[in-house]
Short mmCIF file of C-alpha atoms in Angstrom, two decimals:
data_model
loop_
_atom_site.label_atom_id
_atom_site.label_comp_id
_atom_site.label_asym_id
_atom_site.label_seq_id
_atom_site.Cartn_x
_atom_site.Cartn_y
_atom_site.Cartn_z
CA UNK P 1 53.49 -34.94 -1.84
CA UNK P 2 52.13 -32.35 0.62
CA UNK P 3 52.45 -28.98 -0.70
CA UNK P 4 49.86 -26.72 1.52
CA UNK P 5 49.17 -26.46 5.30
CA UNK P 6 45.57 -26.32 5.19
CA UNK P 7 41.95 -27.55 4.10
CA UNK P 8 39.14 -26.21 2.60
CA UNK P 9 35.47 -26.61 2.75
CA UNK P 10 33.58 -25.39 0.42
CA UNK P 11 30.67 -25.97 -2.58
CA UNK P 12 29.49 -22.36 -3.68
CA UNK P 13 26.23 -23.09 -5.93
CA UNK P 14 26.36 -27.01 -5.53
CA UNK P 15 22.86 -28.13 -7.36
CA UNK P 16 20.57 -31.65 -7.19
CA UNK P 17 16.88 -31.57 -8.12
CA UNK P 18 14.91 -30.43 -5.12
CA UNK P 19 12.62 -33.85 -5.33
CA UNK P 20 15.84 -36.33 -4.53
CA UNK P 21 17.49 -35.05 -1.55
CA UNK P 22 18.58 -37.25 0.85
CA UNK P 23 18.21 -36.21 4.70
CA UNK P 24 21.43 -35.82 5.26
CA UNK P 25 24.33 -33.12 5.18
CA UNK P 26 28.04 -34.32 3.17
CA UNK P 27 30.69 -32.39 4.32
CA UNK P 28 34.45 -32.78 2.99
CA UNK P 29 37.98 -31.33 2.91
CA UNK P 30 37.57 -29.91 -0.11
CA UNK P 31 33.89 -29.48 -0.21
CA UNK P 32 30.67 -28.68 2.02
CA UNK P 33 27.83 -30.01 0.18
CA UNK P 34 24.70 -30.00 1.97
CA UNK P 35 21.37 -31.21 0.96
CA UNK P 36 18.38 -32.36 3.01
CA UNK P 37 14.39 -31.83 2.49
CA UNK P 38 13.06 -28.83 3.84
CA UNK P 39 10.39 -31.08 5.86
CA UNK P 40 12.49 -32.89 7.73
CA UNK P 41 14.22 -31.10 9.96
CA UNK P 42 15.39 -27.53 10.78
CA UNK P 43 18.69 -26.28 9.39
CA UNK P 44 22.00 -25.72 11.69
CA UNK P 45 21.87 -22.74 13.08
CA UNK P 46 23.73 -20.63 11.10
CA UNK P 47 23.11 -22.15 7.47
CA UNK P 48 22.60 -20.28 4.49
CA UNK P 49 18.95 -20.99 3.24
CA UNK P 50 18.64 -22.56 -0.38
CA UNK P 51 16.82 -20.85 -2.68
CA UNK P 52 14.90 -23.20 -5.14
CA UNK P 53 15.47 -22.43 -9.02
CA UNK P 54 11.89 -21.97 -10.48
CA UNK P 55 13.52 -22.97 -14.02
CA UNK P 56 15.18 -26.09 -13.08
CA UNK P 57 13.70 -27.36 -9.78
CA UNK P 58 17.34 -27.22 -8.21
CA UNK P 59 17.75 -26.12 -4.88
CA UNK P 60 21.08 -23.51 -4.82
CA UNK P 61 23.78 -23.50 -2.25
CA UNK P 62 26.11 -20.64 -1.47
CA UNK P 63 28.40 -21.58 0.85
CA UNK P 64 32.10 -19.64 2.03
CA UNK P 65 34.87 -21.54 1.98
CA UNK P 66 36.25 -22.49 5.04
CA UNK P 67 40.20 -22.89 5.39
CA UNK P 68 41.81 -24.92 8.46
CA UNK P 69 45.22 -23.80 8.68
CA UNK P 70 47.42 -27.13 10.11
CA UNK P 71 50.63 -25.61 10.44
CA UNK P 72 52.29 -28.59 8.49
CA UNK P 73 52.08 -30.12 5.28
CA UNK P 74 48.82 -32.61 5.03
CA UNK P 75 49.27 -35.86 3.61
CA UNK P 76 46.47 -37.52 3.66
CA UNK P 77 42.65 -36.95 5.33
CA UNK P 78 40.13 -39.22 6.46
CA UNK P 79 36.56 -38.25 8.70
CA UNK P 80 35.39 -39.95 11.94
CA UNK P 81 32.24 -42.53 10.99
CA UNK P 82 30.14 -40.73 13.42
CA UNK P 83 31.04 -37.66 15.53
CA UNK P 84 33.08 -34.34 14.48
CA UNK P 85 36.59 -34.85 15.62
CA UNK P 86 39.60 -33.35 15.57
CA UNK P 87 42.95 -35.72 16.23
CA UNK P 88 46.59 -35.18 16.56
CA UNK P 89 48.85 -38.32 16.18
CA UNK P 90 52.20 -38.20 16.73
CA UNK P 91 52.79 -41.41 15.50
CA UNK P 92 55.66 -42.01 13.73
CA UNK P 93 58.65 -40.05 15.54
CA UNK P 94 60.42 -38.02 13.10
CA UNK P 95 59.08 -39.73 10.11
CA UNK P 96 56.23 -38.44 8.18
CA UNK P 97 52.81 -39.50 8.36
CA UNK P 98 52.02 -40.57 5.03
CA UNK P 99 48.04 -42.35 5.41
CA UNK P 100 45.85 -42.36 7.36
CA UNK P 101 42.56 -44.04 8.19
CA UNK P 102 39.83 -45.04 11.20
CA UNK P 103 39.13 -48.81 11.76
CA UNK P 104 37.11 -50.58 14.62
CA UNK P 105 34.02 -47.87 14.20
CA UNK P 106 36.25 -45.19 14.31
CA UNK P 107 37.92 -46.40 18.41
CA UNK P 108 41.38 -46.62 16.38
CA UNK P 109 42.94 -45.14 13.60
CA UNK P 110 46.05 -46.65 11.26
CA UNK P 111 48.51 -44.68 9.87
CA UNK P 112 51.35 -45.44 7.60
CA UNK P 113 54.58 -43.74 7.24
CA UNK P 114 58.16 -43.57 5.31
CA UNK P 115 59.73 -46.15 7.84
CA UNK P 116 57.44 -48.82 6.42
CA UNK P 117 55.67 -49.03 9.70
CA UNK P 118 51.59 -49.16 10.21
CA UNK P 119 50.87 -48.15 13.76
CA UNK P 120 47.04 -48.39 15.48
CA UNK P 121 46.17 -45.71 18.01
CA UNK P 122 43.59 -45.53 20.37
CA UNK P 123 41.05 -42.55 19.81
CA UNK P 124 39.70 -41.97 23.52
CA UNK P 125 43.32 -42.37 25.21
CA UNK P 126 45.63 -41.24 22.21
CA UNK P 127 48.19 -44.60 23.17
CA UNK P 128 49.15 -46.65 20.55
CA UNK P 129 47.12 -50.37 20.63
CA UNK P 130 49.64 -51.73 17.45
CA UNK P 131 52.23 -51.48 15.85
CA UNK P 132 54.06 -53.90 12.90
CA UNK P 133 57.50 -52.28 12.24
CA UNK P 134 58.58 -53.44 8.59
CA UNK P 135 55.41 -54.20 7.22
CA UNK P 136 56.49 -53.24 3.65
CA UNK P 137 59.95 -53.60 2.23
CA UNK P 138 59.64 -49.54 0.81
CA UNK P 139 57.71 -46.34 2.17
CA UNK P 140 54.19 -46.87 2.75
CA UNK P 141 51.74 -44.36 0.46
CA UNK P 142 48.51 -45.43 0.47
CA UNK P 143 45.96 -47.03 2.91
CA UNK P 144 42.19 -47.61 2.62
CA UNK P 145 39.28 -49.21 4.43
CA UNK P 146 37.56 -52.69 2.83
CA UNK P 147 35.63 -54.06 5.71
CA UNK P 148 35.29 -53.71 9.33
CA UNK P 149 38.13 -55.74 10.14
CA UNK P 150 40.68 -55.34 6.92
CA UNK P 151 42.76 -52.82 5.61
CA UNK P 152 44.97 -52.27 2.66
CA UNK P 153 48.13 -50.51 2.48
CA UNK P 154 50.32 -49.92 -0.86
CA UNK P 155 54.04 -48.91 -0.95
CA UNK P 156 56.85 -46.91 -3.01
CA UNK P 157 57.46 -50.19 -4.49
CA UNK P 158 54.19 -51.08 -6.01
CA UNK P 159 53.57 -54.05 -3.32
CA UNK P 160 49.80 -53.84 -1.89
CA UNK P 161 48.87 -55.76 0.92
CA UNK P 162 45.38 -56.33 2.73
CA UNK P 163 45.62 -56.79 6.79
CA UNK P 164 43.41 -58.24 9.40
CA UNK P 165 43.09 -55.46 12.27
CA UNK P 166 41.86 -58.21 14.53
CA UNK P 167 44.36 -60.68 14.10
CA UNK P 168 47.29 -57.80 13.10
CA UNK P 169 48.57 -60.03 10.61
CA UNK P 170 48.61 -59.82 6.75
CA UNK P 171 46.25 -61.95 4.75
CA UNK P 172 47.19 -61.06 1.35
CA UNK P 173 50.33 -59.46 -0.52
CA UNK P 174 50.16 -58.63 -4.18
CA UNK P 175 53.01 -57.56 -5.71
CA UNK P 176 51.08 -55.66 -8.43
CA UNK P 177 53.01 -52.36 -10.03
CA UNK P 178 56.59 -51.30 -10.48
CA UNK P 179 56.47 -48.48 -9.28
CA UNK P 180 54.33 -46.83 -6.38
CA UNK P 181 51.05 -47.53 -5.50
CA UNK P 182 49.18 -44.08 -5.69
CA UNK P 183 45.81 -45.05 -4.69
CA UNK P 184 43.25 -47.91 -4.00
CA UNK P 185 39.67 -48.84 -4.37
CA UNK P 186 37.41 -51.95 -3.44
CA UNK P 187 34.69 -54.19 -4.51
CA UNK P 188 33.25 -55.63 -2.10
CA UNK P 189 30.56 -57.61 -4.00
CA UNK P 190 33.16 -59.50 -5.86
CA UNK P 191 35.83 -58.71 -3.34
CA UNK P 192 38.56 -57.38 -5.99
CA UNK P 193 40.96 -54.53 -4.88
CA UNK P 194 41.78 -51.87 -7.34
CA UNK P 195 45.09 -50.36 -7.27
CA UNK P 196 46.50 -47.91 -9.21
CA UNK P 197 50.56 -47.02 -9.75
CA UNK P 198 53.02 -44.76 -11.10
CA UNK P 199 53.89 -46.94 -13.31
CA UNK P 200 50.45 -46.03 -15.76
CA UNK P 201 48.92 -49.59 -14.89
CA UNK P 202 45.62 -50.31 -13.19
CA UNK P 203 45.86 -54.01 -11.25
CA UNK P 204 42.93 -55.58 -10.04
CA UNK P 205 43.70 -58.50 -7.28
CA UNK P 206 41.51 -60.77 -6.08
CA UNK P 207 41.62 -61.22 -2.42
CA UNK P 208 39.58 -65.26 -2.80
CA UNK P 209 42.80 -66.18 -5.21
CA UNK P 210 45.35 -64.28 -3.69
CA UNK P 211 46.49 -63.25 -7.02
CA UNK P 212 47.07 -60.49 -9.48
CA UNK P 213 43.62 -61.53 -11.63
CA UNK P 214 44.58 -58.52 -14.43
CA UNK P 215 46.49 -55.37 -15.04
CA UNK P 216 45.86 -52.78 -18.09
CA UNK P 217 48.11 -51.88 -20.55
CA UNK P 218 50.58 -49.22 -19.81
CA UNK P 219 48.65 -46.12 -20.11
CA UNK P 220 51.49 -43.90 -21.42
CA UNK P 221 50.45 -41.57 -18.01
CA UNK P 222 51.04 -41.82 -14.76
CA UNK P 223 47.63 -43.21 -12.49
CA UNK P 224 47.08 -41.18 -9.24
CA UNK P 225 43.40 -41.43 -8.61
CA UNK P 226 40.82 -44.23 -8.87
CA UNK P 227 36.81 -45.15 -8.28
CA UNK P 228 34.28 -47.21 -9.29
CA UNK P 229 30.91 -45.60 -10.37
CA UNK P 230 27.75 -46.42 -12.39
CA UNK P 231 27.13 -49.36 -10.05
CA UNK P 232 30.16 -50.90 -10.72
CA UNK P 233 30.49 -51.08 -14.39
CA UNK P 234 32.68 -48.30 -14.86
CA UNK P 235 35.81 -47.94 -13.32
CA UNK P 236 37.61 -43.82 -13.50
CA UNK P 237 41.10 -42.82 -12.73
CA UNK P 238 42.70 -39.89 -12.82
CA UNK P 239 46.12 -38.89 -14.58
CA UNK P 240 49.31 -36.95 -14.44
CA UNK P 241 48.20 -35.58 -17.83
CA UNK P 242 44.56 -34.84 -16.21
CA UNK P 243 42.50 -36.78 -18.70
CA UNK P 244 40.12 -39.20 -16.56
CA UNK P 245 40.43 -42.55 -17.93
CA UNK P 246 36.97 -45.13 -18.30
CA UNK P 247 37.59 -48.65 -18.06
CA UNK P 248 34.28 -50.97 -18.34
CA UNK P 249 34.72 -53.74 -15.66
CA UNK P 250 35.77 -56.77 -16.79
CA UNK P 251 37.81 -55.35 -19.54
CA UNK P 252 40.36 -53.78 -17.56
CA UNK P 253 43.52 -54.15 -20.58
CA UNK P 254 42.53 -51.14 -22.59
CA UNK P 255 40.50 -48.03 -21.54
CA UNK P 256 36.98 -47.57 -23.05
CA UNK P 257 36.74 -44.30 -23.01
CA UNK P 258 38.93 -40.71 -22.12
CA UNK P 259 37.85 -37.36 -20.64
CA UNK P 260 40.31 -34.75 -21.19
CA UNK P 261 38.52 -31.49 -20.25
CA UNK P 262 40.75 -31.10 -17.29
CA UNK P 263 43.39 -31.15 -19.25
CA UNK P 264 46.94 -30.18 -18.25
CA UNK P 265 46.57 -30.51 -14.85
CA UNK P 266 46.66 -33.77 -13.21
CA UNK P 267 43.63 -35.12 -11.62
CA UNK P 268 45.47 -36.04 -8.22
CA UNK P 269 41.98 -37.25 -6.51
CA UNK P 270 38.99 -38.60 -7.19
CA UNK P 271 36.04 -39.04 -5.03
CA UNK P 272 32.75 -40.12 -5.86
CA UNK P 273 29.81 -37.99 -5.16
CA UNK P 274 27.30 -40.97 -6.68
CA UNK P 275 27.01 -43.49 -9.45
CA UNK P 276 26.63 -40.41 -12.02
CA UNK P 277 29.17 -37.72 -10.18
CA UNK P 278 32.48 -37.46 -8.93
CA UNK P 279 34.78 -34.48 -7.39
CA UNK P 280 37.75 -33.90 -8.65
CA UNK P 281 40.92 -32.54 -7.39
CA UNK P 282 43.85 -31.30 -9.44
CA UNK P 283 47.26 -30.02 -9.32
CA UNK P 284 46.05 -26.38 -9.78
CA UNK P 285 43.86 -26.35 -6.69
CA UNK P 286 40.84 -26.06 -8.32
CA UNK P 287 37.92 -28.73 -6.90
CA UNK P 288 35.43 -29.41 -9.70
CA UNK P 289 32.68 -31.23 -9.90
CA UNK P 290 32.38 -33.87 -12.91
CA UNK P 291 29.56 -35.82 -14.28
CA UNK P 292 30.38 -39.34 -16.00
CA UNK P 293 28.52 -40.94 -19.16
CA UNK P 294 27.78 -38.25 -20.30
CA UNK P 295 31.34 -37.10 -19.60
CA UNK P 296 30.91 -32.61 -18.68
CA UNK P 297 32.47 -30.41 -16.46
CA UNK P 298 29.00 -29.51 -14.44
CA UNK P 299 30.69 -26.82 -12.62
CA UNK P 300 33.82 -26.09 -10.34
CA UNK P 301 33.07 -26.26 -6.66
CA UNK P 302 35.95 -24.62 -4.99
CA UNK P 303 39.75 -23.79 -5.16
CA UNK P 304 42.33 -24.75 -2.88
CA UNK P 305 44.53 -21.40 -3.43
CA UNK P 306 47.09 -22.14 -6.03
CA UNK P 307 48.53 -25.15 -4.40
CA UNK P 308 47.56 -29.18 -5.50
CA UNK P 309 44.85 -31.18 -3.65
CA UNK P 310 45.99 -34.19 -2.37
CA UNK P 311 43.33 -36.03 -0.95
CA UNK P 312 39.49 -35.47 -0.78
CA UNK P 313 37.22 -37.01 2.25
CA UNK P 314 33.66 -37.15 3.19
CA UNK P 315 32.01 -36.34 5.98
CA UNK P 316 27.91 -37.98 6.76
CA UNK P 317 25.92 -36.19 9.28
CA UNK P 318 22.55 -37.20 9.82
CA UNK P 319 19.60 -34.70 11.04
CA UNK P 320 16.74 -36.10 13.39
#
């Protein structure tokens, strides 16, 4: 899966209308996307100054990319609710570390690895709080926050299962795909888990029923990448082909709609920028940012030399 040693941040020319910025600065692996009002409060030291297009009303970003070199192949990324960290976890002996995620506020992080384990560690101390050997019956791939106190972790096997961190016990199993589970979103108004597989399925499992409630028809593609967006009546995944498929919720069999501008590469990761927007990641490196319903390419954001991107995270930084 990994293929590069490093991360980038960056979001050369990144544009929103000048009258709806939020006060606050998004960072991310792939992307550094800041936006703020000019009122509020003073720029890090060091920031480039937008300049505000007279035509449009867009304020204009140019920022340099920014390359962490890790010295081993990434996996997987996730950012620290609330302060700039940087962690090392050697958590799974020789065995890769597959997933990774923060739970209790960001005092712990899971990770899941190859030998089917999921292991808590402690953030302050580094010492591991948890650790449930054989908690899949194949490689773990995939895990993802729902709420403060549950996880969800899919396998090479297409098994996805939802955990209590308090408890560190498993509340739900869903043996939803044939083949791996490539990635995982949740609704937590309706509380139904989204999974997508290799297999060219999207499975939606509701965690009140304990129960597959739906899976698509096979897609004829392999599913790598999914989120939902336009308040939650449109769900978008990304494929091995690199079209970005539209299903409207509740009708989950048949997709309602295909983008295909990205076209050949494969869309490996999706991650949602707001209801309209959503960054993309594909197998030629290149970091693009997408608009949905209307369906455009609004402009490419960075590249990640000539190697895939993996994963994409977010980072929230708030300015007083």
């Amino acid at each position: 899966m990994g293929h590069t040693a490093s991360l980038t941040r960056a979001c050369p020319f990144l544009k929103m209308p000048s009258d709806r910025i939020p006060k606050k600065t998004l960072f991310s692996s792939a992307t550094l996307n800041p936006r703020r009002s000019p009122e509020v409060s003073p720029l890090p030291v060091g920031w480039p100054r937008p300049r505000e297009n007279a035509n449009t009303g867009y304020l204009n970003w140019n920022i340099s990319p920014m390359e962490i070199n890790l010295g081993k192949l990434p996996f997987d990324i996730d950012f620290h609710p609330s302060n700039t960290l940087a962690i090392e976890v050697h958590a799974h002996g020789e065995e890769s570390c597959r997933a990774v995620r923060f739970i209790n506020k960001g005092h712990a992080i899971v990770t899941g690895s190859p030998d089917r384990s999921i292991l808590a560690t402690d953030v302050e101390t580094g010492s591991a709080i948890a650790r449930l050997e054989h908690s899949h019956g194949a490689a773990i791939n995939r895990l993802i926050n729902l709420t403060e106190t549950t996880i969800a972790s899919g396998d090479d096997e297409g098994c996805i299962k939802v955990w209590d961190t308090r408890q560190q016990s498993c509340c739900n199993s869903f043996d939803a795909h044939e083949e791996y589970i490539s990635d995982m979103t949740f609704a937590s108004d309706s509380m139904k888990l989204l999974g997508v597989s290799g297999d060219g399925t999207l499975s939606v499992c509701n965690l009140r029923r304990n129960k597959v409630q739906v899976q698509s028809e096979f897609s004829e593609d392999e599913l790598l990448s999914v989120v939902i967006m336009k308040n939650g009546r449109k769900v978008i995944c990304g494929t091995q082909s690199g079209a970005l498929l539209l299903y409207s919720w509740g009708h989950f069999k048949d997709c309602s709609d295909r983008f295909i501008d990205l076209s050949p590469n494969s869309v490996d990761a999706l991650l949602k920028l707001d209801e309209d927007r959503v960054i993309t990641g594909s197998e030629n490196g290149l970091i693009s940012l997408v608009g949905i319903l209307p369906n455009r390419i609004i402009q490419p954001i960075a590249e990640h030399s000539e190697y895939p991107v993996e994963r994409l995270g977010m980072f929230c930084l708030i300015f007083f």
